[in-house]
Structure formats: structure tokens, C-alpha cells
PDB file of C-alpha atoms in Angstrom:
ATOM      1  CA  UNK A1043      89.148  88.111  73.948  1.00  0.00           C
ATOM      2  CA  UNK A1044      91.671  87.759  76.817  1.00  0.00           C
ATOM      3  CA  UNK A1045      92.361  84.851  78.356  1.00  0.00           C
ATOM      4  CA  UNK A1046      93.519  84.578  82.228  1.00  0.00           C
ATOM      5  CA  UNK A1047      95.960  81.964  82.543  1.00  0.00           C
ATOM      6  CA  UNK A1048      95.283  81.276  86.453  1.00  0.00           C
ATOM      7  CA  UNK A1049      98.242  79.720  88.127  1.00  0.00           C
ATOM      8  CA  UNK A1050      96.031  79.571  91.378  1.00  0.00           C
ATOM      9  CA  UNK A1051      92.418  79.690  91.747  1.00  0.00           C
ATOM     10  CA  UNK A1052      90.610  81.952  93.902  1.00  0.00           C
ATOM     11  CA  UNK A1053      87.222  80.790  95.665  1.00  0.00           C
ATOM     12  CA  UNK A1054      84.225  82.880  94.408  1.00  0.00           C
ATOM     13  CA  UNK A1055      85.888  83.236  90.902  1.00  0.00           C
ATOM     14  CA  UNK A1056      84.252  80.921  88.214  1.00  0.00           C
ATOM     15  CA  UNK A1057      85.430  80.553  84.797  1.00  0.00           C
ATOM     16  CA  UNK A1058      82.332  82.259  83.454  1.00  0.00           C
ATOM     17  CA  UNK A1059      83.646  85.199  85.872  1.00  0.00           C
ATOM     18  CA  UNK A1060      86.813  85.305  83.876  1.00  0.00           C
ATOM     19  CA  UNK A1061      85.174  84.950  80.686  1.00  0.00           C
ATOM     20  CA  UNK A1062      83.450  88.293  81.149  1.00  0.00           C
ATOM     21  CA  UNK A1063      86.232  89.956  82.492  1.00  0.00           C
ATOM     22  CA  UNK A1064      88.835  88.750  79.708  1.00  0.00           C
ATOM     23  CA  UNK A1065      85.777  90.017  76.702  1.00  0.00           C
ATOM     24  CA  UNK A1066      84.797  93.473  78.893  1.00  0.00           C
ATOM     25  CA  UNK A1067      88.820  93.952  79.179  1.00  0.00           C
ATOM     26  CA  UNK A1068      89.257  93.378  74.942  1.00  0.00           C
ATOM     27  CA  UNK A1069      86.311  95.430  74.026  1.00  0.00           C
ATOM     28  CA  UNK A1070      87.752  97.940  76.075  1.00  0.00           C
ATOM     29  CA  UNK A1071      91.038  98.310  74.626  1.00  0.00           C
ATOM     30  CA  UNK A1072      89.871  97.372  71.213  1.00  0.00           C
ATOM     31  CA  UNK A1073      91.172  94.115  70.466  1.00  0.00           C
ATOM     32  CA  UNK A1074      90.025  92.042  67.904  1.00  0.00           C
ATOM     33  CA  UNK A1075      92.847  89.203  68.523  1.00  0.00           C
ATOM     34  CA  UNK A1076      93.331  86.770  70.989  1.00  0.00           C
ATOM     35  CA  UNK A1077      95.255  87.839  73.932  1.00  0.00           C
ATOM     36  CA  UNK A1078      97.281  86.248  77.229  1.00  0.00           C
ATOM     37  CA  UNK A1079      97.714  87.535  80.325  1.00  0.00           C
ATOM     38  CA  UNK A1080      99.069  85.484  83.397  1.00  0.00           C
ATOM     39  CA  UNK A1081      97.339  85.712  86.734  1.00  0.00           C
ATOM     40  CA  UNK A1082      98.638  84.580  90.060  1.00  0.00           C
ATOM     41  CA  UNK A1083      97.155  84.966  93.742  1.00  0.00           C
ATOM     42  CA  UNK A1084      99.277  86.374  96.645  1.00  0.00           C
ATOM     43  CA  UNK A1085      99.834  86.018 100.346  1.00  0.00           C
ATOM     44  CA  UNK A1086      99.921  90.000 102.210  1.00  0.00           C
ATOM     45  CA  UNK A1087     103.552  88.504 102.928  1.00  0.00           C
ATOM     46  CA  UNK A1088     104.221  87.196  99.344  1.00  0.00           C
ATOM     47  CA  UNK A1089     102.950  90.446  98.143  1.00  0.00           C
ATOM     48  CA  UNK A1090     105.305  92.552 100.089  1.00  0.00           C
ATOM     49  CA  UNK A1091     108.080  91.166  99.512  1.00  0.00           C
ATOM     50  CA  UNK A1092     107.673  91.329  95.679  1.00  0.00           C
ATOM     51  CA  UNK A1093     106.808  94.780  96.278  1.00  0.00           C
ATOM     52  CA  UNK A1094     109.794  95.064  98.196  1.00  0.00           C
ATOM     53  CA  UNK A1095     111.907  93.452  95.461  1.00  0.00           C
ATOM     54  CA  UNK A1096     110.509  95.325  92.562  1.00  0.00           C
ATOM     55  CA  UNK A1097     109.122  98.975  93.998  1.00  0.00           C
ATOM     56  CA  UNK A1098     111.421  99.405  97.135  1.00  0.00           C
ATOM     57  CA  UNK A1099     108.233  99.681  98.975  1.00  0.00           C
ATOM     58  CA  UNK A1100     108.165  97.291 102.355  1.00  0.00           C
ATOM     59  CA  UNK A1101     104.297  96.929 102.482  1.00  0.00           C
ATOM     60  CA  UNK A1102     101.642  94.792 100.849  1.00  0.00           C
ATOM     61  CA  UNK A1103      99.698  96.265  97.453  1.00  0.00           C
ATOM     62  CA  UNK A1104      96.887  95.157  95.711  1.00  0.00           C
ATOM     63  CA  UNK A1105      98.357  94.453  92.288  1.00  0.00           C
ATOM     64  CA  UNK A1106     101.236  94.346  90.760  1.00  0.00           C
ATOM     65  CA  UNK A1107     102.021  94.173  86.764  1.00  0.00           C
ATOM     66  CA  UNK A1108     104.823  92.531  85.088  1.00  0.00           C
ATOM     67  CA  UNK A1109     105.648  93.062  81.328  1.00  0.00           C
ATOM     68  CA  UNK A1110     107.061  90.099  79.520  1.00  0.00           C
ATOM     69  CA  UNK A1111     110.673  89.708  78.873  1.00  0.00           C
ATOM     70  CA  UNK A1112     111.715  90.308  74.967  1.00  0.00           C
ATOM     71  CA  UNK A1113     112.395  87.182  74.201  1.00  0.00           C
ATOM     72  CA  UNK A1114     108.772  86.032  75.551  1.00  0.00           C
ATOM     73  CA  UNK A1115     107.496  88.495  73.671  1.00  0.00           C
ATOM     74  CA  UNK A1116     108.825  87.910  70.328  1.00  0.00           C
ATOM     75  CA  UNK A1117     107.980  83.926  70.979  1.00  0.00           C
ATOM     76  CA  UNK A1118     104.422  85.086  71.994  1.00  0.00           C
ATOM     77  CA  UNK A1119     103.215  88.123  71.144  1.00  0.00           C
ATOM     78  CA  UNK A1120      99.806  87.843  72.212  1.00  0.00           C
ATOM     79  CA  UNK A1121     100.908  87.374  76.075  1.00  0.00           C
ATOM     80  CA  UNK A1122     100.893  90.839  77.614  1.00  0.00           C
ATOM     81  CA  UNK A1123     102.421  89.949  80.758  1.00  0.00           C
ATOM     82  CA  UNK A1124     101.666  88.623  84.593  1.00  0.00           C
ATOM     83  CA  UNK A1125      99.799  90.036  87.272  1.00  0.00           C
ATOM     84  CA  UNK A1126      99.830  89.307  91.036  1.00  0.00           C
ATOM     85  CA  UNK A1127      97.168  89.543  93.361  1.00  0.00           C
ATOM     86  CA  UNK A1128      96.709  90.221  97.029  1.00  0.00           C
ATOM     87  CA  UNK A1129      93.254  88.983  97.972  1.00  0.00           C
ATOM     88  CA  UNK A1130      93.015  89.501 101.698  1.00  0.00           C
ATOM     89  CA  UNK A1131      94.496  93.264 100.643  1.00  0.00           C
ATOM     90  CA  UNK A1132      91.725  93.656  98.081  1.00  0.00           C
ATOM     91  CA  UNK A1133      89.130  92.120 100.910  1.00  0.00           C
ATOM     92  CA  UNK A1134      90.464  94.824 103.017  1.00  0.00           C
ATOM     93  CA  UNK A1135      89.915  97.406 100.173  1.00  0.00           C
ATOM     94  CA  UNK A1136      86.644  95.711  99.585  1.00  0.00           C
ATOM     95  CA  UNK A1137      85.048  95.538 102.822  1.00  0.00           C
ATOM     96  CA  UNK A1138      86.132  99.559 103.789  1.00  0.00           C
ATOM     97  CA  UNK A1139      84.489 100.709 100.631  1.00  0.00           C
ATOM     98  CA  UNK A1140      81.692  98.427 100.971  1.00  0.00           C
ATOM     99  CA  UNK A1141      82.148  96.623  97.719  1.00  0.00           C
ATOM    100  CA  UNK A1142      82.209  93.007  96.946  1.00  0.00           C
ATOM    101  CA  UNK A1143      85.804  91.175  97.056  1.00  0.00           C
ATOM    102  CA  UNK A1144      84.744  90.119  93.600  1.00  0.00           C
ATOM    103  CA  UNK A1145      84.184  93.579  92.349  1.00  0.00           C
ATOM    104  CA  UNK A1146      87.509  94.624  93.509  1.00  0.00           C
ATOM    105  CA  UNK A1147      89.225  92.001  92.246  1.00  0.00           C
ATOM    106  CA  UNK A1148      87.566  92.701  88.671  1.00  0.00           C
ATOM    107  CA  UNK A1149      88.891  96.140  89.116  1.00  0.00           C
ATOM    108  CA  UNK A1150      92.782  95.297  90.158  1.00  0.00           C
ATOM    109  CA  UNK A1151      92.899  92.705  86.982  1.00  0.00           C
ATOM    110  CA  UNK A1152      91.479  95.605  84.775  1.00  0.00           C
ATOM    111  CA  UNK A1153      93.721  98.203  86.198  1.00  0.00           C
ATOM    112  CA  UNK A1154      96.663  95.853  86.207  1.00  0.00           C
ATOM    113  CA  UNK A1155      95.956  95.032  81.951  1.00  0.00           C
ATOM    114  CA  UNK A1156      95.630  98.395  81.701  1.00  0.00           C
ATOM    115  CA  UNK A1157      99.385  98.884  83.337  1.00  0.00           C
ATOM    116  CA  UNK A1158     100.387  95.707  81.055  1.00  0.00           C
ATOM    117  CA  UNK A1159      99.332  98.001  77.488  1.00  0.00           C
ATOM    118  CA  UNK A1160     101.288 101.384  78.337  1.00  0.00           C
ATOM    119  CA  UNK A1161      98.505 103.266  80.685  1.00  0.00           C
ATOM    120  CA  UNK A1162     100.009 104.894  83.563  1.00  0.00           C
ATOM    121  CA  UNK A1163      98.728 107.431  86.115  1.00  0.00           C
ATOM    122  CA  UNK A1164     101.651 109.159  86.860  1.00  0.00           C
ATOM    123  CA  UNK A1165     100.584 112.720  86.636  1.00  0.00           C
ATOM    124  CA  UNK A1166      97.192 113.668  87.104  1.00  0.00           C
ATOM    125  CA  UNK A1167      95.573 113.844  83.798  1.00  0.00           C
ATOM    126  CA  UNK A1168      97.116 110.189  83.086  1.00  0.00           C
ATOM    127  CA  UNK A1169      95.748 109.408  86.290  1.00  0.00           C
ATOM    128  CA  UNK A1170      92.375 110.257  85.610  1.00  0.00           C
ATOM    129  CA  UNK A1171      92.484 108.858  82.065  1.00  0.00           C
ATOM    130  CA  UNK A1172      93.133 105.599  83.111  1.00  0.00           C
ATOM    131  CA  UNK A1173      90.731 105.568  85.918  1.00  0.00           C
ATOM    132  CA  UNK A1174      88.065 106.362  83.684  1.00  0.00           C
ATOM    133  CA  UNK A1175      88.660 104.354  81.646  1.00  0.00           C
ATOM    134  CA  UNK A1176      89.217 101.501  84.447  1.00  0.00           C
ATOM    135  CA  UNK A1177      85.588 102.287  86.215  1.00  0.00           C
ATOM    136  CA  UNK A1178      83.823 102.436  82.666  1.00  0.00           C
ATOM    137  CA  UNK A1179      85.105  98.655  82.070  1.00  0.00           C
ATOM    138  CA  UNK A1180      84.369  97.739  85.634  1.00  0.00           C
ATOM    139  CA  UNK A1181      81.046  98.836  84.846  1.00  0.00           C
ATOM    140  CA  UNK A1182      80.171  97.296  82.029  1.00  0.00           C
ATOM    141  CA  UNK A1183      82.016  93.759  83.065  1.00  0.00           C
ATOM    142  CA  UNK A1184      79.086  94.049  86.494  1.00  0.00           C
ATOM    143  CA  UNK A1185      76.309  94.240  84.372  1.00  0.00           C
ATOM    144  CA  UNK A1186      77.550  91.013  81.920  1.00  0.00           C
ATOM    145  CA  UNK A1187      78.323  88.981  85.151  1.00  0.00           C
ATOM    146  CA  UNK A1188      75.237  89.778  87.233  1.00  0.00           C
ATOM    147  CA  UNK A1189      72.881  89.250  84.239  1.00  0.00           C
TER     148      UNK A1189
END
């Protein structure tokens, strides 16, 4: 299981929400331990300026992924790192694709654990590796949480 530590709450997100997305994101990459990941909810202005600070890119995102530090790591090794948020961006995203905010947000915090373990989509193939393996979780998490 993985457990999102929230450091802000999102409306529409319960904690049975989570629940399902932290078991659909362990099954998927196999984990039998308990695992951490740190969650935190973004302004479009918040957002681009840590996108600004950390990917030289002056523009909102969707999600961004942050490894632990060593240290952290050796003091907690089941924490895989933070992940930020931009929910009006992924409302945007939403809305044009005609998806749920809630769906897309399930899909950011899966894509962004799957950025935390070592998955990348660099070149193509990587690309659509992770992808598929990003929609196949998605999938599974929407039938759990709509049951």
C-alpha cells in the first residue's frame, strides 16, 4: 500500500479516493511493503514558478516529482518522494479531454509515482512504456473507486 501524505486537501478527493489510488499504485509496481509519498496542491502561479526553479520552463505543468534527499532516504526508506499538483491546470486538461478533474488527477499522482521509482519517457519506447503502464493503473484504480 501507498500512503498519500496530503499537506493540502483538495475538494472532491475523499480518503477512500486515496485509499484506492495508494493500493491500485502498489499492485502496480509490485509492492508488498508499506510505502510514502508526499502530496501537495498548487496555485497555476505556484506551479510555475517551481517549474521555473527546477525545469527552466516559465509556464505552469500539471505535476511535478521530487526524489528525496539521501539523507531522507536512508532515515526513511519507504518515502519515495513529493509530488506537486496544479489543479486548475489538470481542470483545464480535464475539461478539454472531457474527463473528470478527479480522473486526471488520479492519473498525474500515478504518473508522478511512476517518475518517483525510475520510469521516464524520454525516448519513445520509454515513453510508451510508462504510459501504458500509467493508463492500465488508471484503469483499474476507476473501476475500484466507482464500484
Amino acid at each position: 500500500m501507498i500512503t498519500f501524505l496530503r499537506q493540502n486537501e483538495m475538494r472532491g478527493l475523499s480518503d477512500r479516493w486515496w485509499m484506492f489510488l495508494g493500493r491500485e499504485c502498489a499492485r502496480m509496481l509490485r509492492y508488498t511493503k508499506h510505502r510514502e509519498v508526499g502530496v501537495r496542491f498548487l496555485s497555476l502561479e505556484e506551479m510555475r514558478s517551481y517549474n521555473r526553479q527546477y525545469r527552466k520552463k516559465d509556464r505552469p505543468t500539471d505535476v511535478l516529482s521530487f526524489e528525496p534527499s539521501a539523507e531522507h532516504a536512508r532515515v526513511s526508506p519507504e518515502y519515495l518522494g513529493d509530488l506537486l499538483l496544479c489543479e486548475p491546470y489538470a481542470s483545464h486538461e480535464a475539461a478539454r479531454r472531457g474527463l473528470s478533474t478527479q480522473e486526471e488527477l488520479a492519473r498525474l499522482v500515478i504518473h508522478g509515482v511512476l517518475h518517483l521509482v525510475g520510469y521516464d519517457h524520454a525516448t519513445s519506447e520509454d515513453e510508451a512504456y510508462m504510459f501504458a503502464k500509467q493508463e492500465a493503473c488508471v484503469e483499474r484504480f476507476l473501476v475500484c473507486v466507482n464500484r
